């Protein structure tokens, strides 16, 4: 029987369509193929001149920028959504409001190997990529006109990936995005009422309840949220309250890498290389206070960062776009059970 | 150069990526094929027993329900997201909130002809479909537990269509959806400040400005919104203030049918059968007042219904899902020019 569930963090409702109760083999296994053209791939070692000059890389000692020898390489996107050389302005055009297209759009090439994808990576390789996320985030927040850095990864064509070679992306924005703004507002509302963090409470409940838990290690827990908008959606979240990913220690990133390793491999085994997005949600820097002095005063107490994995096996159609209701054909409890039981090799 | 634009009605920002300035031929023309299996199609005349019994139809005189002779036929969805036999309740599960999966999910079979799609329909055929939308909406709002009726059409697989035979859908919901709630709040805020309707002002400005106008007739105007989230997005809106689609007269629906005819054919000619969603946004019935008595008092003054066409030529990837920022690679002014100039046969 169907059920409507409230996603408090994001302030939307989800229809959990239990009737359809889609099991893993009810989903298509024929995903749209990505174009694998190694001859033309601009991300191959030795073709560094085909991309804009790198802004950061983890490389073997003694190797030069824009030459081979890198393990993870960061470059400006050749077709950026926003650009650092655009003016930062806010203005109106009669009844309409607009802003300048100032910002950064970078590509993080995850690996020099054309054929390795996120579900092939070792815990150590994932650690390197996450540490590059942290590095770029710290760097870009030094620019006072950057209000939020969104880091994400598109895997598979249904998830929006256009180039085969594994990469992540980063967009540094001149304003706080709506979704983060909503999350902060919701966390703040909860905190004011209860003097507790919304996500700390959620973690505590889910760990006690167990039905939606996929995996747990020393510092992280992976679970399918109660009101998941996507089938087999997972939240990877630090158990200990922490508002800012960019402040993570190496020890923390090691445990996170292990959790990502497990989550991504389980999903891959269950669906044979399904499309998904991996998205980081974290606090904006505290300096970006809206004019209301109460709004951000306790961002460090109020917000709790996490990584989400959104499998893209269902299309958002007219209903979802028209209403912002999501229909999830697999109850998260079912999804968690399948994921929990799926065996993978140890990292 | 890129620009950020505010979509006041929906309260989100859009990145208009002028640099990429995608022209129609920059978009793929190879859409995923829908499965056209007329032998198994449950929507064919003569196979009425393959579907749940019809709840409404426009038929030739003297023909019986669930037999051939219909022009437009409405049936319950065989795999409904919500069901009328589910209980209507609101309750909590420890920290989580939920509601019963009560509601209606219906399929409107647009035509008896397996091979005719919305861009093939005459103005008269479109009129019949729109009058069925109006009929079902009026009917379903008689149920006091139905708070909103969302009507939409998915065309093409990228837009979420799974059955080839042309159809629309309707979901009657036990609460007002988030997007409509946001639109009402935004319209109300604007009205309180200016004592004018937000969309009346927008129409007036766009008609004066002309750069985003695609088509105009006696009662309707079609334009590409200033902060379009989708490339070649169109708004089809009554020029005269009107909050409730269900109250439309036949004369109004005739003019609307003509506008839909033109918009859909132009889009089809420009992209060769592109995927799109057509979504109706209208006022909930006035009886559904939230507890705040000021909230809805002037819904008839505040809200302005419209139909939107959202072409699905760009995938929403990790960035869009993570931020609720949209990236639109074709400025609406460019889109309007292409659409305006595209010639179609007269209705």
XYZ file of C-alpha atoms in Angstrom, chain B residues 1 8-9 69 78 83 114 157 167 170 213-214 252 288-289 299 301 321 328 333:
20
model
C 28.404 35.400 -21.023
C 10.073 34.713 -8.918
C 7.014 32.511 -9.375
C -16.669 4.313 -30.003
C -3.333 0.004 -13.417
C -5.451 4.751 -4.436
C -2.230 4.313 -31.770
C 10.927 8.392 -22.972
C -2.079 9.635 -23.085
C -3.890 12.931 -13.485
C 6.892 36.084 -27.151
C 6.276 32.997 -29.282
C -11.579 29.906 -23.483
C -8.598 24.042 1.273
C -7.597 26.837 3.560
C -6.608 33.099 -4.023
C -7.054 37.547 -7.040
C 19.708 17.885 -7.804
C 19.707 26.436 -19.200
C 15.218 35.126 -26.010
